[in-house]
Every structure is written in structure tokens, then in C-alpha cells.
């Protein structure tokens, strides 16, 4: 466990609620009233300035930070700390007018125009220079301000949009040259003799579109990650140079958005943040919990929900409002999964602009909307729970592996339009989460010791170094479970010259004979019960006497009839399991129960009724549990032993939770 938790700001509360505030949109005379209302609602943080470039630098080289000094000072007077966003997702008109090469060019060759956002080109040297300048000026000015606790770089990293211009193509070619050294090497790795793709010089290599070579496409994604990392680093460097090390640096990500590899881009950040929006409909606690755990896994530490939905958004199909109590449940769920802050986007609607009718905490008239009441209640509860959460982090015995490279590789060649690797990840998460009550989602390259069970539902790209890493884990006593399509490709997105699961065939004592995209479900049964294989099925064949078959296909397409679908084998001090089919929900759940039993996984809290989610954070000599009831009826929870109910402020042995009900339980046992 981490000795210090970087998101718990020294001298501040352990868990915070805040909002995204845009003082530049309002007369200064109004600010005090905004902040008074925030303070009354127990809000502790504002994120500011991430779209205020034209106000901070109204013309080239003329910096106006006085207004922001005053806004930050006034916030501090109301016991609110500030997080500064660098404004580089919104370059001002004078900039794009004077330096048109800073505007992104889309895949069809069209240059972006001013008046939108994320219109800058992340690969333009000129744009980088201008971004560096504003970030540096901000860091010089605010880097020692005691009321500025940290920085957010850019905003949602321009959705990872790339510029399809000559400069970018040349950078890509140079990047490829640095990676492959010789064209011969590149041609071999990408098998360019196929369709006469052979490259004779680096300048011939195109920026890929959808019909290009899978090796080229995967490298373009890596280059995209590299570009946005460099874009981010350009600003981090100047902030780190001038700012107090106490100030954190984060980036706001978007859950499973797959524009770049989030493990890599998160590396230089103090911690990761994400923007948690439901959009149409209502929170799916499994999907939302999974996404919190994904974000926590970017750096394997606590994170922030730096934006979340204040009732409704403006960009979904139906911008319905969250039910009363739903946002409070979501805020507590975030904390349970390792968030140390939840910020509502946004405080007050701008009177004009693209997001005029997005949800807010304060209406255009400057008075609270009813939703603020719920935020205020939740923030008051956060106040009450500070001590319980100080120094705590989630700790898990089960890890799910999520790899961007494997995700992209499968996306490029889905083989069936129904293949959805994230849905598969979610189905294993949904089945395992209630059994373990805490799951980490991590990169396949993350250290795995300490986990009793590691499940990799989609490790399509599994080169030798990764196989060695996984085998070492199994050898030392871990249980590795692989899903369908595992270990088909190497890091160049080339097929491995073995059958699946590639370098793991010997350890598994079995291999995949043939794979099938399914147009209809096929029966499947065995020691785990019976049901159907859906979407995808692989025919496995064992070649070791101790490789056990736990599920077989029934009568299906002839090829799969009576063939193995699920194989497990002891290996070293541990075990390796391969599940070659996408199983229906009932069988997925049976498989999860088998995995948990086989690996000695028990729920960290103990049994809870259906619809109740338990999460745990662990600190020095204490455990703190967050219970949230997502069922439409009340639920009674019996505790494993007496604990302190932190919100109810009394010792309890049972808790009664209404729909969307929450309790925080502190155990020092
Ligand atoms: C994103 C952005 C915000 C705002 C919200 C609206 O998360 O970061 O600036 O546009 O969406 O939902």
C-alpha cells in the first residue's frame, strides 16, 4: 500500500467535493456571492481557468492574471482551494488567426476554424511553443500561491484528435524510423510484401485510415499516445520548473475513451482524474465502478472525479435528469472506489455558448437549483467522514487486466460486429465484483504479486516479454485466467507463428485448434453447469494429462461438437485457465464463482443483499467500507461485526438502506 496518498491534500480534508467554476464569465462583483453559496454548500475545491486563455492573454504576450489572483484569494477566504487548468484546449482567436498552422487538419484535409474547442494541433511545434508559454507564465505567477493546490493540463486532451498534416506525417515517419531503425525491419514486421506494400523510403509511409495494415495502424495509435504525452510533457516541464512541488499535476480522462494508452500518458502525472458522466438513462453501478477502477489502475493509486454530472448533461440523446439521491449514491461510490474528490461540472451556466443548457448547481439567475441541496447534503457528509478516509486506499486480491493494444487489435479486426471486448471485461467484472468486493483494473505489465487471481479477458496482443511476466506470476502461485482471442498477436500486431495462447501453450497444456465467430448461440456444458456460448467460440485441445476440461460445446456446427471450451491446469505453484468462449451471464457467474473458490477469494466485507454495493478502503489500523443501495427497495445489511456508522454517527451491527441509501462504516478491527 502507498505510504502517502497524493490526492489527499496535506492540510486539507481527505475527501473533497467541489465544482468547476468560470469566474471569467461573470462580473467580479458577483464572485463573492458564488463563493458564499459554495461555502454554504460545503464545497471545498474549484477547478478554474481551463478555458480562460483569451482572458488571461488577451493579446500576444500581454498576460492578465490579476483577476485570477483575486478569484483565487476570494475562494480561499471561503475556505475553497483552487485547481488551475491550463487553457490549451481553447486557443484564442488572435492566436489561431496569426498562426493558422496551429489549427488542426482533419482526415479530409479540412482545417479547423475558431469558435470550437480542441482545435489546436497537438503536433504543431508552433502550437506547442505557444502552449508552453501560457503554461509557463501561469506557473511563474501561480506556482507558489498557497491556495492553488494543483494543476490540470489541458482538458480531456483534445479527445486525442490528431492533425492530418505534413508536419504530423513527417513526425510519424521519424518516430517509425527511430523505432524500427531500418526499413527492412519495418517491412518484415508489418509483412509489407502482402499487397505490395513494401516501403523503399520512410517518406512513403502514410498516416493510416481504416483500411490500412494492422501493424501500421497499431503504431499510429502508439504515435498518438507519444504525441499527446509529449504535448502534455511540454506543459508539465514548465510547471514543474516553477511550481511548488506540493502542487499536483493531473489530467482529466474520459473512462474507456481509447484515443491513446492511458497507462503511458498517466506516468508523469501526480494522479489521474476522470470525468464521470451518465448521459442518457441512469447510473449502471457495475459500469461506473469498473470505470473508477480503470482510472485508479492508470497509476495504481487514488484518483479524482474532477467533473461529474449535476443532474443532466446537454450532449446526450435524451438529457434526462438523475433521480433524486442518485448523484449522492454516485459520489459515495466514487469515494468507495478510491476517488478523493468529486467536482460537479459546472457551477453556473454561461449565459451563452455551446453548453447554455447543461446541468448546473446555480441557475442563470444566480440562485441555487434544487439539485444543489443534494450536493450540499453529500458534501456535508464528506465533512463528517474526513477522519475515517484519511490515509486510505482500496486494496484488492483480484485484478482484471486491460490492455489498450489488445483492445485496438481486436477493434481493427473484430471478425464479428458483435465482438465487444469492453462488454466482456464488464461481464467478468460484474460477476467477480460481488465475490471479492474489491477489484483492481491494471495494465498487463503491472506488478501482479499480491493478487490471488488475475483475469485477462482480452489479451489478444501477448508478446514474449508479457508471457514471461504472466508466467512468473503463475509460477509463484497466482491464478491467471485468459479469455477468448488471447495470445494471437505479437507487439507488431502480427500473428504469432504459434496457435493460441502462443507462448503460454506449454504452461496451459492445451491450445486453440480453431476459432469461430458465431451467428447464433451454441450449447455448452460441464462441471460449471450448462448454458450457451455466444458471439465467439474457440475449440481447445489438451496435450497434458493434468489439463482439465471444465466446459465442452454441445451439438453445434460439427467442428465444435463435444470439443473443449474451458481448460485449467496447475502450473508451478499456481494455475492457468483458458476460457475459449464468451459465456452467457449464468455461466460467466458460475465461472467467476469457480475462480474465486479455486483462488481463495472471499468478500472483504461479507455477504450483502442484492443491489447493495460494498467498497473498502484500507489505512493504518483501519478499514472503511462504503455501502450503497442501488436496489429500488430498501435493503437490510448485517455487518460481520460491530462497526461505527460514520454518517449515522453511532456503533451499529445492522444497517438499513433505502433506495440510493448510503452508509460509511469504520472498522478498527
Ligand atoms: C466535458 C468537458 C467539460 C464540459 C462537460 C459537459 O467533460 O470537460 O468542459 O464540456 O463535458 O458535460
XYZ file of C-alpha atoms and ligand atoms in Angstrom:
681
model
C 0.000 0.000 0.000
C 1.172 3.550 -0.711
C 2.544 5.308 2.357
C 1.168 8.647 1.245
C -1.869 9.209 -0.897
C -1.082 12.054 -3.273
C -4.653 13.098 -3.838
C -5.268 13.727 -0.163
C -4.004 17.267 0.042
C -1.910 17.930 3.147
C -3.679 20.359 5.437
C -6.959 19.762 3.636
C -9.734 17.287 4.039
C -9.175 13.709 2.933
C -12.174 13.671 0.615
C -13.461 16.760 -1.121
C -16.412 17.990 -3.104
C -16.042 20.864 -5.488
C -17.206 22.410 -8.692
C -15.895 23.705 -11.989
C -16.186 27.469 -11.826
C -15.748 30.044 -14.583
C -15.315 33.449 -12.918
C -14.175 34.910 -16.256
C -17.757 34.630 -17.488
C -19.156 36.873 -14.751
C -18.650 40.387 -13.372
C -16.241 40.385 -10.464
C -18.937 41.859 -8.253
C -20.743 38.525 -8.483
C -17.888 36.248 -7.353
C -18.293 36.711 -3.634
C -21.913 35.584 -3.812
C -20.929 32.487 -5.821
C -18.279 31.581 -3.290
C -20.552 32.266 -0.350
C -23.079 29.847 -1.821
C -20.338 27.283 -2.437
C -19.064 27.552 1.096
C -22.576 27.233 2.479
C -22.909 24.042 0.419
C -19.639 22.703 1.978
C -17.780 22.803 -1.352
C -14.024 22.795 -0.884
C -12.493 22.959 -4.373
C -12.890 24.910 -7.572
C -11.261 23.970 -10.831
C -10.790 27.136 -12.819
C -9.265 28.750 -15.894
C -9.093 25.754 -18.226
C -10.933 27.704 -20.923
C -9.795 31.208 -19.995
C -6.876 31.721 -22.374
C -8.415 34.760 -24.100
C -8.973 36.368 -20.678
C -5.501 35.516 -19.345
C -3.670 36.540 -22.526
C -5.988 38.924 -24.380
C -3.308 39.703 -26.940
C 0.006 38.069 -27.648
C 2.409 38.371 -24.721
C 0.071 40.549 -22.625
C -0.755 38.496 -19.571
C -3.583 39.447 -17.259
C -3.602 37.325 -14.173
C -4.816 39.919 -11.665
C -8.435 38.821 -11.981
C -7.437 35.213 -11.346
C -5.344 36.207 -8.309
C -8.420 37.888 -6.915
C -10.715 34.959 -7.722
C -8.322 32.508 -6.038
C -7.925 34.756 -2.989
C -11.655 35.222 -2.652
C -12.176 31.459 -2.926
C -9.587 30.955 -0.193
C -11.437 33.429 2.004
C -14.345 30.998 1.713
C -12.085 28.031 2.529
C -12.040 26.835 -1.053
C -8.823 25.737 -2.749
C -8.182 26.147 -6.465
C -7.005 23.769 -9.144
C -5.785 25.616 -12.224
C -6.425 24.214 -15.665
C -4.038 25.163 -18.432
C -6.248 26.676 -21.147
C -4.746 24.922 -24.130
C -7.948 23.185 -25.266
C -9.194 26.662 -26.208
C -6.617 28.778 -28.034
C -7.778 32.388 -28.556
C -8.760 33.903 -31.899
C -5.721 36.203 -32.139
C -3.515 33.129 -31.864
C -5.157 30.971 -34.500
C -5.503 33.989 -36.769
C -1.832 34.901 -36.537
C -0.567 31.302 -36.554
C -3.009 29.320 -38.709
C -0.616 26.366 -38.698
C -1.651 25.791 -35.065
C -5.112 24.703 -36.217
C -5.722 21.007 -36.590
C -6.409 19.473 -40.024
C -8.924 16.639 -40.105
C -8.747 13.380 -42.059
C -10.444 15.026 -45.030
C -7.867 17.785 -45.176
C -10.077 20.474 -43.658
C -8.517 22.940 -41.246
C -10.454 23.568 -38.006
C -11.893 27.024 -37.541
C -12.002 29.190 -34.454
C -15.040 29.018 -32.170
C -14.963 25.342 -31.283
C -12.542 23.727 -28.834
C -9.774 21.161 -29.161
C -8.963 22.890 -32.437
C -5.242 23.249 -31.777
C -2.831 20.794 -33.348
C -1.038 18.828 -30.632
C 1.823 18.051 -33.019
C 2.408 21.595 -34.262
C 5.757 22.877 -32.962
C 4.349 26.404 -33.043
C 1.286 25.412 -31.041
C 3.466 23.589 -28.528
C 5.596 26.715 -28.127
C 2.520 28.865 -27.518
C 1.069 26.338 -25.045
C 4.360 26.204 -23.228
C 4.420 29.967 -22.961
C 0.999 30.328 -21.362
C 1.595 27.349 -19.038
C 4.959 28.786 -18.007
C 3.555 32.246 -17.355
C 0.804 30.693 -15.263
C 3.314 28.571 -13.348
C 5.558 31.587 -12.676
C 2.577 33.527 -11.457
C 0.632 30.901 -9.518
C 3.248 28.232 -8.803
C 3.814 29.443 -5.232
C 0.282 30.512 -4.473
C -0.632 28.623 -1.286
C -4.270 28.421 -2.340
C -3.502 26.711 -5.626
C -3.264 23.024 -4.785
C -2.670 21.672 -8.244
C -2.902 21.777 -11.990
C -4.906 20.107 -14.687
C -3.189 20.016 -18.062
C -5.437 20.990 -20.981
C -8.926 19.496 -20.974
C -9.736 15.932 -21.933
C -6.582 16.112 -24.095
C -8.386 17.320 -27.172
C -10.167 13.955 -27.363
C -6.779 12.752 -28.685
C -7.641 14.219 -32.081
C -4.638 14.290 -34.373
C -3.785 16.698 -37.118
C -3.516 15.043 -40.520
C -0.954 17.415 -41.955
C 2.512 17.145 -43.480
C 4.296 18.012 -40.235
C 2.494 15.253 -38.360
C 3.103 12.714 -41.111
C 6.807 13.537 -41.088
C 6.901 13.230 -37.285
C 5.218 9.837 -37.580
C 7.748 8.698 -40.167
C 10.613 9.890 -37.954
C 9.069 8.120 -34.989
C 8.851 4.904 -37.020
C 12.445 5.285 -38.123
C 13.600 5.708 -34.522
C 11.635 2.608 -33.586
C 12.455 0.250 -36.455
C 15.887 1.634 -37.413
C 15.756 0.042 -40.870
C 13.023 -0.165 -43.458
C 13.844 -3.815 -43.863
C 12.916 -4.373 -40.250
C 9.686 -2.416 -40.604
C 8.782 -4.202 -43.836
C 9.325 -7.568 -42.157
C 7.370 -6.718 -39.015
C 4.403 -5.428 -40.995
C 4.666 -8.135 -43.694
C 4.531 -5.435 -46.346
C 5.170 -7.873 -49.200
C 1.469 -8.526 -48.750
C -0.490 -6.388 -51.269
C 2.775 -4.864 -52.469
C 3.001 -2.526 -49.505
C 6.808 -2.616 -49.321
C 8.295 0.770 -48.370
C 11.510 1.934 -50.060
C 11.872 5.116 -48.116
C 10.396 6.472 -44.890
C 8.607 9.331 -46.634
C 6.304 6.859 -48.405
C 4.621 5.759 -45.187
C 1.105 7.179 -44.887
C -0.953 8.179 -41.892
C -3.293 5.183 -41.778
C -7.021 5.148 -42.251
C -9.387 2.283 -41.558
C -8.294 0.087 -44.447
C -4.588 0.155 -43.739
C -2.212 -2.510 -42.451
C -2.906 -3.549 -38.818
C 0.766 -3.110 -37.873
C 0.773 0.422 -39.264
C -2.499 1.198 -37.515
C -1.300 -0.029 -34.125
C 1.852 2.049 -34.482
C -0.242 5.101 -35.365
C -2.061 4.641 -32.041
C 1.276 4.403 -30.264
C 2.398 7.525 -32.061
C -0.830 9.242 -30.999
C -0.021 8.315 -27.388
C 3.513 9.595 -27.877
C 2.253 12.865 -29.393
C -0.197 13.614 -26.608
C 2.333 12.573 -23.982
C 4.847 14.990 -25.473
C 2.164 17.669 -25.700
C 1.410 17.100 -22.025
C 5.096 16.914 -21.015
C 5.786 20.227 -22.721
C 3.498 21.866 -20.137
C 4.464 19.652 -17.207
C 8.120 20.645 -17.663
C 7.448 24.356 -17.235
C 5.000 23.882 -14.398
C 7.423 21.624 -12.536
C 10.204 24.141 -13.133
C 8.367 26.995 -11.444
C 5.742 25.463 -9.196
C 5.998 24.328 -5.635
C 6.359 20.517 -5.619
C 3.351 20.480 -3.283
C 1.138 21.344 -6.258
C -0.101 18.226 -8.006
C -0.481 17.772 -11.751
C -3.337 15.771 -13.205
C -5.176 15.240 -16.485
C -8.918 14.688 -16.892
C -9.586 11.452 -18.762
C -12.811 10.012 -20.092
C -13.241 6.491 -18.796
C -12.855 3.913 -21.555
C -12.148 6.526 -24.217
C -9.468 4.779 -26.255
C -7.741 7.574 -28.161
C -4.395 6.788 -26.528
C -2.796 4.483 -23.991
C -3.779 5.905 -20.628
C -1.194 3.933 -18.664
C 1.566 5.674 -20.583
C 0.070 9.142 -20.602
C -0.588 8.982 -16.846
C 3.024 8.173 -15.982
C 4.290 11.731 -15.363
C 1.096 12.865 -13.619
C 0.770 13.026 -9.852
C -2.520 11.175 -10.174
C -5.208 10.520 -12.775
C -8.649 12.116 -12.884
C -11.729 11.373 -14.893
C -14.976 12.986 -15.963
C -17.840 10.769 -14.888
C -20.999 11.409 -16.924
C -24.031 9.151 -17.189
C -25.651 10.863 -20.199
C -28.969 9.255 -21.098
C -30.508 6.939 -18.511
C -29.224 6.222 -15.041
C -26.053 5.052 -13.414
C -25.065 1.454 -14.036
C -23.126 0.747 -10.840
C -21.131 -2.054 -12.457
C -20.046 0.020 -15.459
C -19.369 3.044 -13.289
C -17.485 1.042 -10.648
C -15.420 -0.590 -13.381
C -14.529 2.806 -14.827
C -13.472 4.132 -11.422
C -11.279 1.070 -11.003
C -9.867 1.518 -14.504
C -8.896 5.105 -13.677
C -7.416 4.056 -10.330
C -5.386 1.478 -12.249
C -3.774 4.051 -14.571
C -1.341 4.837 -11.784
C -2.415 2.265 -9.201
C -3.455 4.936 -6.764
C -6.355 7.113 -5.686
C -7.786 9.494 -8.268
C -10.193 12.405 -8.683
C -13.557 12.655 -10.355
C -12.719 16.146 -11.499
C -16.049 16.516 -13.333
C -19.371 14.846 -12.834
C -22.941 15.337 -13.879
C -25.029 17.868 -11.982
C -28.354 16.195 -12.717
C -28.263 16.323 -16.505
C -25.911 16.988 -19.402
C -26.652 18.705 -22.720
C -24.922 16.346 -25.161
C -26.700 13.016 -24.819
C -29.606 11.581 -26.837
C -32.049 12.284 -24.045
C -30.645 14.586 -21.402
C -32.788 13.171 -18.615
C -32.138 14.175 -15.021
C -30.628 11.852 -12.409
C -33.162 10.628 -9.877
C -33.161 12.274 -6.505
C -30.455 10.561 -4.462
C -28.655 9.117 -7.480
C -25.887 11.723 -7.572
C -25.239 11.269 -3.861
C -25.013 7.500 -4.380
C -22.580 8.089 -7.249
C -20.416 10.455 -5.211
C -20.114 7.888 -2.440
C -19.465 5.114 -4.918
C -16.587 7.173 -6.318
C -15.099 7.555 -2.838
C -15.512 3.828 -2.149
C -13.575 3.040 -5.319
C -10.693 5.340 -4.409
C -11.666 8.852 -5.510
C -10.530 11.610 -3.154
C -12.549 14.345 -4.838
C -15.791 14.769 -6.764
C -16.406 18.020 -8.703
C -19.687 18.975 -10.319
C -19.449 20.435 -13.800
C -20.427 23.229 -13.713
C -21.284 25.806 -11.092
C -23.427 28.151 -13.161
C -24.488 28.150 -16.781
C -22.765 30.631 -19.039
C -25.446 32.889 -20.479
C -24.379 31.945 -23.978
C -22.118 29.390 -25.563
C -22.496 25.789 -26.682
C -23.353 24.481 -23.214
C -26.012 27.008 -22.208
C -28.490 24.380 -21.091
C -26.178 21.864 -19.418
C -26.894 20.927 -15.786
C -25.599 23.320 -13.113
C -25.669 23.947 -9.383
C -26.798 27.565 -9.723
C -29.197 28.810 -12.403
C -28.711 31.699 -14.836
C -30.346 33.947 -12.212
C -27.542 33.118 -9.767
C -29.678 31.263 -7.235
C -29.347 27.557 -6.381
C -31.249 24.942 -8.381
C -32.902 22.188 -6.298
C -30.062 19.777 -7.144
C -27.626 21.856 -5.064
C -29.448 20.631 -1.981
C -28.320 17.059 -2.676
C -24.759 18.161 -3.399
C -24.740 20.144 -0.197
C -26.025 17.176 1.803
C -23.355 14.928 0.286
C -20.624 17.494 0.850
C -21.736 17.843 4.463
C -21.429 14.079 4.820
C -17.958 14.194 3.295
C -17.073 16.721 6.017
C -18.238 14.275 8.643
C -16.260 11.389 7.187
C -12.852 13.078 6.795
C -11.048 11.262 9.544
C -12.310 7.876 8.513
C -10.912 8.296 4.984
C -7.614 9.990 5.787
C -4.746 7.841 4.508
C -6.921 5.138 2.968
C -6.755 3.364 -0.386
C -8.612 0.406 -1.926
C -6.705 -2.879 -1.699
C -7.665 -5.851 -3.886
C -6.814 -9.511 -4.221
C -8.271 -9.736 -7.717
C -7.014 -7.904 -10.793
C -8.528 -7.594 -14.234
C -6.037 -6.849 -16.982
C -6.945 -4.226 -19.549
C -4.625 -3.549 -22.457
C -5.118 -0.727 -24.958
C -3.024 -2.546 -27.544
C -5.160 -5.661 -27.345
C -8.301 -3.547 -27.406
C -7.171 -1.779 -30.580
C -6.004 -5.004 -32.217
C -9.421 -6.613 -31.704
C -11.242 -3.449 -32.749
C -9.352 -3.404 -36.058
C -10.293 -6.995 -36.849
C -13.438 -7.727 -34.932
C -14.381 -10.682 -37.109
C -17.925 -10.291 -35.858
C -19.592 -6.938 -35.406
C -20.861 -8.274 -32.091
C -17.401 -8.542 -30.546
C -17.111 -6.042 -27.722
C -14.047 -6.596 -25.556
C -15.115 -3.924 -23.066
C -18.505 -5.587 -22.620
C -16.619 -8.841 -21.978
C -14.403 -7.128 -19.409
C -17.520 -5.719 -17.811
C -19.203 -9.123 -17.659
C -16.245 -10.616 -15.755
C -16.084 -7.557 -13.546
C -19.826 -7.788 -12.855
C -19.540 -11.466 -11.930
C -16.400 -11.135 -9.806
C -17.006 -7.808 -8.063
C -19.687 -9.098 -5.639
C -17.483 -12.092 -4.793
C -14.372 -10.058 -3.984
C -15.953 -6.638 -3.286
C -12.755 -5.011 -4.495
C -11.085 -5.357 -7.888
C -8.123 -3.608 -9.462
C -8.076 -2.993 -13.200
C -4.467 -2.737 -14.302
C -2.118 -2.912 -17.246
C -0.922 -6.439 -18.060
C 2.597 -5.147 -17.402
C 1.736 -4.017 -13.850
C 3.334 -5.925 -10.963
C 0.987 -8.794 -10.205
C 2.387 -10.288 -6.995
C -0.110 -9.890 -4.243
C -3.080 -10.805 -6.419
C -4.595 -14.201 -5.821
C -6.483 -14.061 -9.099
C -5.695 -12.249 -12.351
C -8.266 -12.329 -15.138
C -7.358 -11.191 -18.648
C -10.476 -11.394 -20.811
C -8.897 -9.887 -23.931
C -5.140 -10.263 -24.131
C -5.010 -10.537 -27.907
C -1.527 -8.976 -28.112
C 0.715 -11.131 -25.969
C 4.385 -10.973 -26.915
C 7.134 -12.993 -25.266
C 8.083 -10.442 -22.592
C 4.481 -10.238 -21.447
C 4.115 -14.025 -21.483
C 7.216 -14.268 -19.277
C 5.761 -11.709 -16.873
C 2.478 -13.631 -16.634
C 4.187 -16.986 -16.339
C 6.334 -15.701 -13.470
C 3.141 -14.669 -11.691
C 1.627 -18.141 -12.163
C 4.869 -19.841 -11.266
C 4.899 -18.023 -7.937
C 1.402 -19.173 -7.036
C -1.021 -16.897 -8.887
C -4.068 -17.954 -10.857
C -4.161 -16.498 -14.372
C -7.388 -16.730 -16.351
C -7.320 -15.898 -20.062
C -10.360 -15.154 -22.193
C -11.039 -15.828 -25.867
C -8.742 -14.428 -28.570
C -5.824 -14.425 -26.134
C -2.234 -14.532 -27.323
C -2.863 -14.376 -31.015
C -0.612 -11.428 -31.848
C 2.810 -10.033 -31.124
C 3.578 -6.362 -30.405
C 3.639 -5.558 -34.135
C 0.058 -6.771 -34.460
C 1.387 -9.736 -36.450
C 0.011 -13.190 -35.909
C 2.269 -15.256 -33.698
C 3.732 -18.207 -35.528
C 2.073 -20.455 -32.951
C -1.530 -21.198 -32.219
C -3.208 -19.535 -29.252
C -2.302 -18.993 -26.492
C 1.125 -18.502 -28.073
C 3.927 -18.557 -25.543
C 1.538 -19.952 -22.922
C 0.644 -23.183 -24.758
C 3.104 -25.311 -22.778
C 2.032 -23.933 -19.415
C -1.646 -24.422 -20.232
C -1.098 -27.877 -21.666
C -3.614 -27.029 -24.367
C -4.003 -24.944 -27.490
C -6.695 -23.440 -29.679
C -7.315 -25.575 -32.747
C -9.694 -23.173 -34.483
C -11.805 -20.124 -33.661
C -15.351 -19.294 -34.749
C -17.439 -16.133 -34.900
C -20.940 -17.269 -34.012
C -24.051 -16.224 -35.878
C -26.121 -17.941 -33.172
C -25.576 -19.315 -29.674
C -24.188 -22.829 -29.189
C -24.837 -25.088 -26.210
C -22.053 -25.559 -23.732
C -21.916 -27.596 -20.513
C -19.699 -29.326 -17.988
C -18.636 -29.140 -14.356
C -19.653 -25.450 -14.164
C -23.226 -26.058 -15.353
C -24.849 -25.603 -18.714
C -25.770 -22.674 -20.905
C -24.626 -21.175 -24.186
C -21.539 -19.831 -25.871
C -22.350 -16.595 -27.601
C -20.613 -14.378 -30.203
C -17.295 -16.279 -30.123
C -16.114 -19.832 -29.563
C -12.712 -21.490 -29.689
C -12.060 -25.168 -29.967
C -9.410 -26.188 -27.459
C -7.338 -29.340 -27.396
C -5.399 -30.507 -24.363
C -1.999 -32.135 -24.637
C -1.114 -32.578 -20.958
C -2.674 -35.248 -18.724
C -3.326 -32.783 -15.896
C -5.087 -30.204 -18.115
C -8.683 -30.394 -17.010
C -11.676 -29.557 -19.202
C -14.447 -27.831 -17.263
C -16.772 -26.946 -20.156
C -17.402 -28.528 -23.561
C -19.533 -27.479 -26.502
C -22.662 -29.498 -27.243
C -24.018 -30.179 -30.686
C -23.333 -27.040 -32.690
C -21.558 -26.609 -36.038
C -19.996 -30.059 -36.235
C -16.475 -28.702 -35.633
C -17.167 -27.714 -32.069
C -19.374 -30.675 -31.107
C -18.048 -32.251 -27.932
C -14.857 -30.137 -28.027
C -13.221 -28.422 -25.038
C -14.154 -24.781 -24.341
C -12.656 -24.230 -20.879
C -9.329 -25.681 -19.754
C -7.453 -25.303 -16.490
C -4.144 -26.667 -15.349
C -1.884 -26.346 -12.294
C 1.430 -24.758 -13.230
C 4.333 -24.032 -10.879
C 2.804 -23.054 -7.566
C -0.224 -21.593 -9.333
C -2.748 -22.258 -12.046
C -3.524 -21.192 -15.571
C -7.013 -21.265 -17.058
C -8.217 -20.568 -20.597
C -11.852 -19.799 -21.409
C -12.267 -20.005 -25.175
C -15.873 -18.857 -25.448
C -17.939 -15.864 -24.487
C -20.252 -17.393 -21.902
C -23.797 -16.352 -21.110
C -24.358 -14.453 -17.861
C -25.217 -17.524 -15.800
C -22.125 -19.420 -16.871
C -19.939 -16.326 -16.504
C -21.169 -16.111 -12.963
C -20.522 -19.850 -12.371
C -17.034 -19.413 -13.840
C -16.410 -16.455 -11.514
C -17.520 -18.488 -8.511
C -15.233 -21.307 -9.513
C -12.303 -18.870 -9.948
C -12.963 -17.290 -6.563
C -13.141 -20.660 -4.824
C -10.108 -22.043 -6.598
C -8.082 -18.914 -5.769
C -9.246 -18.478 -2.166
C -11.105 -15.205 -2.732
C -13.642 -14.157 -0.112
C -15.712 -10.947 0.013
C -13.807 -8.324 2.006
C -16.899 -7.314 3.984
C -19.024 -10.449 3.880
C -22.317 -11.162 2.194
C -24.673 -8.291 1.348
C -28.128 -8.383 -0.246
C -28.595 -7.995 -3.998
C -28.354 -4.457 -5.253
C -26.036 -3.306 -2.460
C -22.500 -2.415 -3.448
C -19.731 -2.590 -0.853
C -16.354 -0.983 -1.340
C -13.436 -0.923 1.024
C -10.551 1.443 1.661
C -7.736 0.417 3.953
C -5.489 2.605 6.099
C -3.166 2.253 9.060
C -5.090 0.123 11.580
C -8.456 0.694 9.944
C -10.801 -0.320 7.181
C -13.575 1.862 5.921
C -16.476 0.431 3.983
C -18.898 2.330 1.771
C -22.306 0.704 1.294
C -24.604 1.967 -1.453
C -28.029 0.532 -2.197
C -28.878 0.585 -5.906
C -31.945 -1.641 -5.494
C -35.327 0.037 -5.936
C -36.351 -1.181 -2.452
C -34.831 -0.812 0.996
C -32.158 -3.342 1.992
C -31.047 -4.585 5.402
C -27.349 -5.306 5.765
C -25.986 -7.370 8.620
C -22.431 -6.430 9.475
C -19.739 -9.078 10.036
C -19.046 -7.384 13.389
C -19.960 -4.128 15.115
C -18.574 -1.029 13.379
C -19.007 2.679 13.610
C -21.625 4.049 11.206
C -19.858 7.279 10.275
C -22.826 9.092 8.720
C -25.311 7.979 11.381
C -22.573 8.590 13.970
C -23.155 5.548 16.162
C -21.989 1.960 16.576
C -24.082 -0.492 14.565
C -24.441 -4.174 13.805
C -27.095 -3.750 11.105
C -27.746 -1.054 8.587
C -30.968 -0.302 6.819
C -30.519 1.351 3.433
C -33.374 2.978 1.495
C -33.100 3.088 -2.322
C -29.902 5.060 -3.156
C -29.144 4.862 0.555
C -25.533 5.161 1.707
C -23.628 4.349 4.876
C -19.947 4.574 5.684
C -18.661 2.036 8.192
C -15.417 2.316 10.063
C -13.773 -0.761 11.464
C -10.592 -0.689 13.517
C -10.554 -4.457 13.911
C -16.633 17.572 -20.616
C -15.764 18.803 -20.567
C -16.409 19.975 -19.907
C -17.871 20.069 -20.280
C -18.571 18.788 -19.925
C -20.060 18.823 -20.224
O -16.382 16.673 -19.652
O -14.514 18.576 -19.967
O -15.709 21.132 -20.301
O -17.967 20.306 -21.638
O -18.021 17.755 -20.681
O -20.694 17.623 -19.910
